[in-house]
Structures are given as C-alpha cells and as structure tokens.
CSV table of C-alpha atoms in Angstrom, one decimal:
chain,number,residue,atom,x,y,z
J,847,VAL,CA,-79.6,-135.7,-48.8
J,848,MET,CA,-80.9,-132.2,-47.5
J,849,MET,CA,-78.6,-132.4,-44.6
J,850,SER,CA,-75.7,-133.3,-46.9
J,851,VAL,CA,-76.6,-130.4,-49.2
J,852,PHE,CA,-76.6,-128.1,-46.1
J,853,LEU,CA,-73.3,-129.2,-44.9
J,854,ILE,CA,-71.7,-129.3,-48.4
J,855,VAL,CA,-73.1,-126.1,-49.9
J,856,ILE,CA,-75.0,-123.8,-47.5
J,857,LEU,CA,-72.8,-124.0,-44.5
J,858,PRO,CA,-69.4,-123.5,-46.4
J,859,ALA,CA,-70.7,-120.6,-48.4
J,860,LEU,CA,-72.1,-118.7,-45.3
J,861,SER,CA,-68.6,-119.5,-43.6
J,862,GLY,CA,-66.8,-118.1,-46.6
J,863,MET,CA,-68.9,-114.9,-46.5
J,864,LEU,CA,-68.3,-114.4,-42.8
J,865,LEU,CA,-64.5,-115.1,-43.2
J,866,ARG,CA,-64.4,-112.6,-46.1
J,867,ARG,CA,-66.3,-110.2,-44.0
J,868,SER,CA,-63.7,-110.4,-41.1
J,869,THR,CA,-60.6,-110.4,-43.3
J,870,ALA,CA,-60.4,-108.7,-46.7
J,871,PRO,CA,-62.9,-108.3,-49.7
J,872,TRP,CA,-60.6,-110.3,-52.0
J,873,LEU,CA,-60.3,-113.4,-49.9
J,874,TYR,CA,-62.5,-116.5,-49.6
J,875,VAL,CA,-64.4,-115.7,-52.8
J,876,HIS,CA,-64.3,-116.2,-56.5
J,877,ASP,CA,-63.0,-113.3,-58.7
J,878,GLY,CA,-66.2,-113.3,-60.7
J,879,ALA,CA,-68.4,-112.5,-57.6
J,880,ILE,CA,-66.0,-109.6,-56.8
J,881,GLN,CA,-66.4,-108.3,-60.4
J,882,ILE,CA,-70.2,-108.5,-60.2
J,883,GLU,CA,-70.1,-106.5,-56.9
J,884,GLU,CA,-67.9,-103.9,-58.5
J,885,SER,CA,-70.2,-103.8,-61.5
J,886,ILE,CA,-73.1,-103.1,-59.3
J,887,LYS,CA,-71.2,-100.1,-57.6
J,888,LEU,CA,-70.2,-98.8,-61.1
J,889,LEU,CA,-73.8,-98.9,-62.3
J,890,LEU,CA,-75.1,-97.1,-59.2
J,891,ARG,CA,-72.5,-94.3,-59.8
J,892,GLY,CA,-73.6,-94.0,-63.4
J,893,GLU,CA,-70.5,-95.6,-64.9
J,894,ASN,CA,-70.4,-98.3,-67.5
J,895,PRO,CA,-69.2,-101.7,-66.2
J,896,TYR,CA,-67.8,-102.5,-69.7
J,897,THR,CA,-66.0,-99.2,-70.2
J,898,GLU,CA,-64.2,-98.9,-66.8
J,899,ASP,CA,-61.5,-101.2,-65.5
J,900,TYR,CA,-61.2,-102.8,-62.2
J,901,LEU,CA,-57.6,-101.7,-61.1
J,902,ASP,CA,-58.7,-99.8,-58.3
J,903,THR,CA,-61.0,-102.5,-56.7
J,904,PRO,CA,-60.4,-105.5,-54.5
J,905,LEU,CA,-60.3,-107.6,-57.8
J,906,ALA,CA,-56.8,-106.2,-58.2
J,907,GLU,CA,-55.7,-107.8,-54.9
J,908,TRP,CA,-57.3,-111.3,-55.7
J,909,ASP,CA,-54.8,-114.1,-55.9
J,910,TYR,CA,-54.6,-114.7,-59.7
J,911,ALA,CA,-53.7,-118.3,-60.8
J,912,PHE,CA,-50.9,-117.3,-63.2
J,913,GLU,CA,-47.5,-116.0,-61.9
J,914,PRO,CA,-46.3,-112.4,-62.8
J,915,PRO,CA,-45.8,-110.7,-65.2
J,916,ASP,CA,-49.2,-112.2,-66.1
J,917,VAL,CA,-52.1,-110.1,-64.8
J,918,ASN,CA,-55.6,-111.1,-64.3
J,919,PRO,CA,-57.4,-110.0,-67.5
J,920,ALA,CA,-60.6,-109.5,-65.7
J,921,LEU,CA,-59.1,-106.2,-64.3
J,922,TYR,CA,-59.6,-104.9,-68.0
J,923,HIS,CA,-62.7,-106.9,-69.1
J,924,ASN,CA,-66.1,-107.7,-67.9
J,925,ALA,CA,-67.2,-110.8,-69.7
J,926,TYR,CA,-70.5,-111.2,-68.0
J,927,LEU,CA,-73.7,-110.1,-69.6
J,928,PRO,CA,-75.7,-107.4,-67.8
J,929,PHE,CA,-78.6,-109.1,-66.3
J,930,ILE,CA,-76.5,-110.7,-63.4
J,931,PHE,CA,-75.5,-107.3,-62.0
J,932,ILE,CA,-78.8,-105.6,-62.8
J,933,PHE,CA,-80.8,-108.3,-61.0
J,934,SER,CA,-78.4,-108.1,-58.1
J,935,THR,CA,-78.5,-104.4,-57.7
J,936,PRO,CA,-81.6,-104.0,-55.7
J,937,VAL,CA,-80.4,-107.0,-53.5
J,938,TYR,CA,-77.1,-105.1,-53.0
J,939,ALA,CA,-79.0,-101.8,-52.1
J,940,THR,CA,-81.4,-103.6,-49.7
J,941,THR,CA,-78.6,-105.5,-47.9
J,942,MET,CA,-76.3,-102.5,-47.5
J,943,ARG,CA,-79.2,-100.5,-46.0
J,944,LEU,CA,-80.1,-103.3,-43.6
J,945,ILE,CA,-76.8,-104.7,-42.6
J,946,GLY,CA,-74.1,-102.6,-44.1
J,947,TRP,CA,-72.3,-105.1,-46.2
J,948,TYR,CA,-72.9,-107.4,-49.3
J,949,ASP,CA,-71.6,-110.5,-50.7
J,950,GLN,CA,-72.8,-111.7,-54.1
J,951,ARG,CA,-73.2,-115.2,-52.7
J,952,LEU,CA,-76.4,-114.1,-51.1
J,953,VAL,CA,-78.0,-113.9,-54.5
J,954,TYR,CA,-76.5,-117.2,-55.5
J,955,LEU,CA,-77.5,-119.0,-52.4
J,956,LEU,CA,-81.1,-117.9,-52.8
J,957,LEU,CA,-81.2,-118.9,-56.4
J,958,PHE,CA,-79.5,-122.1,-55.5
J,959,LEU,CA,-82.4,-122.9,-53.1
J,960,GLY,CA,-84.9,-121.9,-55.7
J,961,ALA,CA,-83.2,-124.0,-58.4
J,962,SER,CA,-83.1,-127.0,-56.1
J,963,TRP,CA,-86.9,-126.9,-55.6
J,964,LEU,CA,-87.4,-126.4,-59.4
J,965,TYR,CA,-85.0,-129.2,-60.3
J,966,THR,CA,-86.7,-131.8,-58.2
J,967,ALA,CA,-90.1,-130.6,-59.5
J,968,HIS,CA,-89.3,-131.9,-62.8
J,969,ALA,CA,-90.3,-135.4,-61.6
J,970,ARG,CA,-93.5,-136.7,-59.6
J,971,SER,CA,-91.9,-140.0,-58.3
J,972,PRO,CA,-90.5,-139.5,-54.9
J,973,THR,CA,-87.4,-141.8,-55.9
J,974,ARG,CA,-86.7,-139.7,-59.0
J,975,ARG,CA,-87.2,-136.5,-57.0
J,976,LEU,CA,-84.7,-137.6,-54.4
J,977,SER,CA,-82.3,-138.6,-57.1
J,978,LEU,CA,-82.6,-135.3,-58.7
J,979,LEU,CA,-81.9,-133.6,-55.4
J,980,ALA,CA,-78.8,-135.7,-54.9
J,981,VAL,CA,-77.6,-134.9,-58.4
J,982,PHE,CA,-78.1,-131.2,-58.1
J,983,GLY,CA,-77.1,-130.7,-54.5
J,984,LEU,CA,-74.2,-133.0,-54.4
J,985,ASN,CA,-72.7,-132.3,-57.7
J,986,PHE,CA,-69.1,-131.2,-56.8
J,987,PHE,CA,-68.3,-129.5,-60.0
J,988,GLY,CA,-71.5,-127.4,-59.6
J,989,VAL,CA,-71.9,-126.6,-55.9
J,990,SER,CA,-68.2,-125.9,-55.3
J,991,TYR,CA,-68.6,-122.8,-57.5
J,992,VAL,CA,-71.9,-121.8,-55.5
J,993,VAL,CA,-69.6,-122.0,-52.4
J,994,TRP,CA,-66.9,-119.7,-53.8
J,995,GLY,CA,-69.3,-117.3,-55.8
J,996,GLY,CA,-69.2,-118.6,-59.3
J,997,ASN,CA,-72.3,-117.3,-61.3
J,998,ASP,CA,-73.3,-120.5,-63.1
J,999,ILE,CA,-76.1,-121.1,-60.7
J,1000,PHE,CA,-77.5,-117.8,-61.8
J,1001,VAL,CA,-77.9,-118.9,-65.3
J,1002,LEU,CA,-79.0,-122.3,-64.5
J,1003,PHE,CA,-81.7,-121.2,-62.2
J,1004,TRP,CA,-83.5,-119.4,-65.2
J,1005,LEU,CA,-82.9,-122.4,-67.5
J,1006,ILE,CA,-84.5,-124.8,-64.9
J,1007,ALA,CA,-87.3,-122.4,-64.5
J,1008,CYS,CA,-87.9,-122.3,-68.2
J,1009,THR,CA,-88.3,-126.1,-68.5
J,1010,TYR,CA,-90.3,-126.2,-65.3
J,1011,LEU,CA,-92.7,-123.8,-67.0
J,1012,LEU,CA,-92.5,-125.8,-70.3
J,1013,ARG,CA,-93.8,-128.8,-68.5
J,1014,GLN,CA,-96.8,-126.8,-67.6
J,1015,ASP,CA,-97.4,-125.5,-71.1
J,1016,ARG,CA,-96.7,-121.9,-70.1
J,1017,ILE,CA,-94.6,-121.4,-73.1
J,1018,THR,CA,-94.5,-117.6,-73.0
J,1019,LEU,CA,-93.3,-117.5,-69.4
J,1020,ALA,CA,-90.8,-120.2,-70.2
J,1021,ALA,CA,-89.6,-117.8,-73.1
J,1022,VAL,CA,-89.2,-115.0,-70.6
J,1023,CYS,CA,-87.0,-117.1,-68.4
J,1024,LEU,CA,-84.9,-118.4,-71.3
J,1025,GLY,CA,-84.4,-114.7,-72.4
J,1026,LEU,CA,-83.3,-113.8,-68.9
J,1027,ALA,CA,-80.7,-116.7,-69.0
J,1028,CYS,CA,-79.6,-115.5,-72.4
J,1029,ALA,CA,-79.2,-111.9,-70.9
J,1030,SER,CA,-77.0,-113.3,-68.2
J,1031,LYS,CA,-74.4,-115.6,-69.9
J,1032,GLN,CA,-73.4,-116.6,-73.4
J,1033,THR,CA,-73.6,-120.3,-72.9
J,1034,ALA,CA,-77.4,-120.0,-72.4
J,1035,TRP,CA,-77.8,-119.3,-76.0
J,1036,LEU,CA,-77.1,-123.0,-76.8
J,1037,PHE,CA,-80.4,-123.8,-75.2
J,1038,ALA,CA,-82.5,-121.7,-77.5
J,1039,PRO,CA,-82.6,-123.8,-80.7
J,1040,LEU,CA,-83.8,-126.8,-78.5
J,1041,PHE,CA,-86.4,-124.7,-76.8
J,1042,LEU,CA,-87.7,-123.1,-80.0
J,1043,THR,CA,-88.0,-126.5,-81.8
J,1044,TYR,CA,-90.0,-127.9,-78.9
J,1045,ALA,CA,-92.3,-124.8,-78.8
J,1046,TRP,CA,-92.8,-125.0,-82.7
J,1047,ARG,CA,-93.5,-128.6,-82.6
J,1048,THR,CA,-96.2,-128.2,-79.8
J,1049,GLU,CA,-97.6,-124.9,-80.9
J,1050,ARG,CA,-97.5,-124.9,-84.8
J,1051,GLN,CA,-101.1,-125.6,-85.1
J,1052,ALA,CA,-101.8,-122.0,-84.0
J,1053,GLY,CA,-99.9,-120.7,-87.0
J,1054,PRO,CA,-96.5,-119.1,-87.4
J,1055,TRP,CA,-97.6,-115.5,-86.1
J,1056,ALA,CA,-99.1,-116.9,-83.0
J,1057,PHE,CA,-95.9,-118.8,-82.5
J,1058,VAL,CA,-93.7,-115.7,-82.9
J,1059,ARG,CA,-95.9,-113.9,-80.3
J,1060,THR,CA,-95.5,-116.8,-78.0
J,1061,VAL,CA,-91.8,-117.1,-78.2
J,1062,CYS,CA,-90.7,-113.5,-78.8
J,1063,PRO,CA,-89.4,-112.9,-75.4
J,1064,VAL,CA,-86.5,-115.2,-76.1
J,1065,VAL,CA,-85.2,-112.5,-78.3
J,1066,LEU,CA,-86.9,-109.4,-76.9
J,1067,VAL,CA,-85.7,-109.8,-73.2
J,1068,PRO,CA,-82.1,-110.1,-74.0
J,1069,LEU,CA,-82.5,-107.0,-76.4
J,1070,VAL,CA,-84.1,-105.0,-73.7
J,1071,VAL,CA,-81.5,-105.8,-71.1
J,1072,ILE,CA,-78.3,-105.7,-73.5
J,1073,LEU,CA,-79.1,-103.0,-75.9
J,1074,PRO,CA,-78.8,-100.0,-73.6
J,1075,PHE,CA,-75.2,-101.2,-72.9
J,1076,VAL,CA,-74.5,-101.5,-76.6
J,1077,LEU,CA,-75.7,-98.1,-77.2
J,1078,TRP,CA,-73.8,-96.7,-74.2
J,1079,ASP,CA,-70.4,-98.0,-75.5
J,1080,ALA,CA,-70.6,-100.6,-78.3
J,1081,ALA,CA,-67.0,-101.0,-78.7
J,1082,SER,CA,-66.3,-101.7,-75.0
J,1083,PHE,CA,-69.3,-104.1,-74.9
J,1084,VAL,CA,-68.1,-106.1,-77.8
J,1085,ASP,CA,-64.5,-106.1,-76.7
J,1086,ASP,CA,-65.5,-107.3,-73.2
J,1087,THR,CA,-68.1,-110.0,-74.0
J,1088,TYR,CA,-66.8,-111.4,-77.3
J,1089,LEU,CA,-63.3,-110.3,-78.2
J,1090,TYR,CA,-61.9,-110.9,-74.7
J,1091,LEU,CA,-63.2,-114.5,-74.7
J,1092,THR,CA,-61.9,-115.3,-78.3
J,1093,GLY,CA,-58.4,-113.9,-78.0
J,1094,GLY,CA,-59.1,-110.9,-80.2
J,1095,THR,CA,-58.0,-108.1,-77.9
J,1096,ALA,CA,-55.3,-107.1,-75.3
J,1097,TYR,CA,-55.4,-109.1,-72.1
J,1098,SER,CA,-57.4,-111.9,-73.7
J,1099,TYR,CA,-58.7,-114.8,-71.5
J,1100,PRO,CA,-56.0,-117.4,-71.5
J,1101,MET,CA,-56.3,-120.9,-72.7
J,1102,THR,CA,-56.8,-122.9,-69.6
J,1103,GLY,CA,-58.6,-125.9,-68.1
J,1104,LEU,CA,-59.0,-129.5,-69.5
J,1105,GLY,CA,-60.0,-128.8,-73.0
J,1106,PHE,CA,-58.6,-128.4,-76.5
J,1107,GLY,CA,-56.9,-125.1,-75.8
J,1108,SER,CA,-54.6,-126.7,-73.1
J,1109,LEU,CA,-54.0,-129.4,-75.5
J,1110,LEU,CA,-52.7,-127.0,-78.0
J,1111,LEU,CA,-50.4,-125.3,-75.5
J,1112,THR,CA,-49.0,-128.7,-74.3
J,1113,LEU,CA,-48.3,-129.9,-77.8
J,1114,GLY,CA,-46.5,-126.6,-78.7
J,1115,LEU,CA,-49.0,-125.8,-81.5
J,1116,VAL,CA,-49.5,-122.4,-79.7
J,1117,GLU,CA,-47.0,-120.8,-77.8
J,1118,ASP,CA,-48.8,-118.1,-75.9
J,1119,GLU,CA,-52.0,-118.8,-73.9
J,1120,HIS,CA,-53.2,-115.3,-74.6
J,1121,ALA,CA,-52.8,-115.7,-78.3
J,1122,PHE,CA,-55.7,-115.9,-80.8
J,1123,PHE,CA,-56.7,-119.3,-82.3
J,1124,PRO,CA,-59.7,-119.9,-84.6
J,1125,PHE,CA,-61.7,-122.0,-82.0
J,1126,LEU,CA,-64.9,-121.0,-83.6
J,1127,LEU,CA,-64.2,-123.0,-86.6
J,1128,LEU,CA,-63.7,-126.1,-84.5
J,1129,GLN,CA,-66.9,-125.2,-82.6
J,1130,LEU,CA,-68.9,-124.9,-85.7
J,1131,ALA,CA,-67.5,-128.0,-87.1
J,1132,THR,CA,-68.6,-130.1,-84.2
J,1133,CYS,CA,-71.6,-128.3,-82.9
J,1134,ALA,CA,-73.5,-127.7,-86.2
J,1135,PRO,CA,-73.9,-131.3,-87.2
J,1136,LEU,CA,-74.6,-132.3,-83.6
J,1137,LEU,CA,-77.3,-129.5,-83.5
J,1138,THR,CA,-78.9,-130.8,-86.7
J,1139,PHE,CA,-79.1,-134.3,-85.3
J,1140,LEU,CA,-80.5,-133.0,-81.9
J,1141,LEU,CA,-83.1,-130.9,-83.6
J,1142,ARG,CA,-84.3,-133.8,-85.6
J,1143,ILE,CA,-84.7,-135.7,-82.4
J,1144,GLN,CA,-86.5,-132.9,-80.7
J,1145,TRP,CA,-88.8,-132.5,-83.5
J,1146,CYS,CA,-89.8,-136.2,-83.3
J,1147,ARG,CA,-90.3,-136.3,-79.6
J,1148,ALA,CA,-90.9,-132.7,-78.4
J,1149,SER,CA,-89.6,-133.4,-75.0
J,1150,VAL,CA,-88.1,-131.4,-72.1
J,1151,ARG,CA,-85.7,-134.2,-71.5
J,1152,VAL,CA,-84.3,-133.8,-75.0
J,1153,CYS,CA,-83.9,-130.1,-74.2
J,1154,TRP,CA,-81.4,-131.1,-71.4
J,1155,GLN,CA,-79.9,-133.9,-73.1
J,1156,GLY,CA,-79.1,-131.8,-76.1
J,1157,TYR,CA,-77.9,-128.9,-73.9
J,1158,ALA,CA,-75.6,-131.2,-72.1
J,1159,LEU,CA,-74.0,-132.3,-75.5
J,1160,LEU,CA,-73.8,-129.1,-77.1
J,1161,LEU,CA,-72.3,-127.4,-74.0
J,1162,LEU,CA,-69.7,-130.2,-73.7
J,1163,PHE,CA,-68.5,-129.9,-77.3
J,1164,PHE,CA,-68.6,-126.1,-77.4
J,1165,THR,CA,-66.7,-125.6,-74.3
J,1166,PHE,CA,-64.3,-128.3,-75.0
J,1167,PHE,CA,-63.3,-126.6,-78.3
J,1168,SER,CA,-63.1,-123.2,-76.7
J,1169,ARG,CA,-60.2,-121.3,-75.2
J,1170,PHE,CA,-61.0,-122.6,-71.6
J,1171,PHE,CA,-62.8,-125.7,-70.5
J,1172,ALA,CA,-63.3,-125.1,-66.7
J,1173,ASP,CA,-64.6,-127.6,-64.2
J,1174,PHE,CA,-67.7,-125.4,-63.5
J,1175,TYR,CA,-68.8,-126.2,-67.2
J,1176,LEU,CA,-68.7,-129.8,-66.0
J,1177,GLY,CA,-71.1,-128.8,-63.2
J,1178,THR,CA,-73.7,-127.5,-65.6
J,1179,ILE,CA,-73.2,-130.5,-67.9
J,1180,VAL,CA,-73.9,-132.9,-65.1
J,1181,ASN,CA,-76.9,-131.0,-63.9
J,1182,ALA,CA,-78.3,-131.2,-67.5
J,1183,ILE,CA,-77.7,-134.7,-67.8
J,1184,GLY,CA,-79.5,-135.3,-64.5
J,1185,LEU,CA,-82.7,-133.6,-65.9
J,1186,GLY,CA,-82.2,-135.2,-69.2
J,1187,TYR,CA,-82.5,-138.7,-67.8
J,1188,LEU,CA,-84.3,-138.4,-64.4
J,1189,SER,CA,-87.1,-135.8,-65.2
J,1190,GLU,CA,-90.5,-136.8,-66.3
J,1191,ASP,CA,-92.2,-134.7,-69.2
J,1192,GLY,CA,-95.3,-133.0,-68.0
C-alpha cells in the first residue's frame, strides 16, 4: 500500500512540480495553488490578497475550463480563508532562500504525509490501520487534487489532527486544530457542532465555564486569523469569501459539477451559470434536520466516529445543494466515511 501511495501521489506530484518549473508557472498545477502562491507574494508586499485582483499573475494564463467570453472568476476573487497562505508564507520564504523557487504542493505534500500518519493512528488493529491507509492514500477523488495542488488536504490535516487529539482527551488542543481548520476553509465549519457536542457530553461535569474555556479556541483561533483581514478591508473580504461563492457579486463562481446547480442549468430553470439562486434555503432545509438528528446521536454516543460520519453526511448534502459540487468534495467525504467506520474510539 505504501508503495502504491508513493507511485500514485508522491511521485506524480513531484513530477508535476518539476515539469512546471521547467515550463511555465501556470502549467501542471491547480489554479487554487497559483492563487495561494500569489496571495503569499501580495501579503509579503503588504497588499491585501482580498482587495487586489490577480490579472497580472500566472493565474491569468491558466487554462480556464469555460470558453471565452467567460473568464476565470478567481482573477477577481480569492475565496480561500487566510490561514492557508499565512501558514505557507514562512515555507515560501525559506524555500525561496534555499533553492530559489516555490511550489505550493510542497506544503500540501508535507501535510499529506502527516495526515496519512494521523489518519491511520485512529486505529490500533494492524488490519484497520492498513485499511485506513488504503482509503486515505488511494482515494482517487482526494489524492488527485494533492497531485495537482488542490488545498483540501490542508483543511483535512487539521480536522484529522483534531480527532486524533480528541481520542487522547486533549480537548483544548483539538479545539485549536479545529479552529485552524475553520480559519482555512468554510466547509470545516460543519465539523464544529459535532465536535462541540462531543466535548460538552464528555466535559460537562466540570461546569459550563470550564467547558467554554476548554473549547473557546474553536472560535478564538479563527477570529485571531480572520479579523485582521476584515478590519483591513471588510467589503472585499465578504465579497470574496461569501458573495463570490453564493452568486451575489460580479464574476461569481459558476454553477458547475455534479450537484443541484448543474441540474438547474440542465433543466433550464436557471439560464446563466453565474446567476444568483437561493441555494442557502435548500441547504438549510436539508442540513438543519440532518444536523439535529446527528447531534442527538452524538449526545448519546460521544464518539469520534460519529464526528466523521456526521461530517460526511453534512458535507454531502451541503455541497450537493450548493452552486458547485466538485469531485474534490467527494474525496473529503470518502475520507470522512473511512474514519467514521474504520477508526476506533480512544
């Protein structure tokens, strides 16, 4: 299994990095990785990655999936929450000083290796550990985006670290990891209610104030990371990280993928893939009762496995009824299901 993971993930990613290095910075890479790299450069120049556009960067040369006159909306919007490029900035600075070039996949590969270990550490049985490694390392929908430079592994690393620490009853450190995940990507927020229910169920004997002190990093960490950018330019931050993803601004993210948005386009109920549609109502209608059901189960069981089972279901429904249901979401869902059914509670 380890050799297969090397051949399927590590080697192709390294090859892509070298090919990109020898050709052009917009080739052999995901556009999200380019945008993170450019966000790092903007930050180091003292410019706001949410205020500036990306027209004069390699992202403008990247081969966008839609035909002209459509343009890549990422040229005008940065949907990623700031911890990804904040964390990557010292790696960028060190790598540039040592070897003179940088590829965002360096960070993702390191986190992939760390996440692989943490993922398998959720079980003690050798058979289960091997099964977990196979699920995580050979999950096509997940590892293909590691190869190309998608950032889902970044968020997944912190979520896996969170439940690894939960199994050891280190709830405050687990809350820090969840807070870092929530400061990296909006989809991590779906994990928080399941985590908080688990923590309250296991720590409520200490009283409400002790509980708040224990889990407060879930809120404080994202605030510390995100608030400076909100204060820097609140309008641009909201435009990029919320309105852009919901169809509420110019150059909104198009309805794409395998989800409900594409179904609306196919049936002719929506004519323009960039138009606004109230997906939030559908998400609330499906996810609110599902979350209520999942929290009742979590209250009864207080289980790390329920955290992942619930996250898989919530993420599936939330992303299916969104503007875009990309296959990298399936990668995270498969990984969550793997931990939900193969892990062992500590």
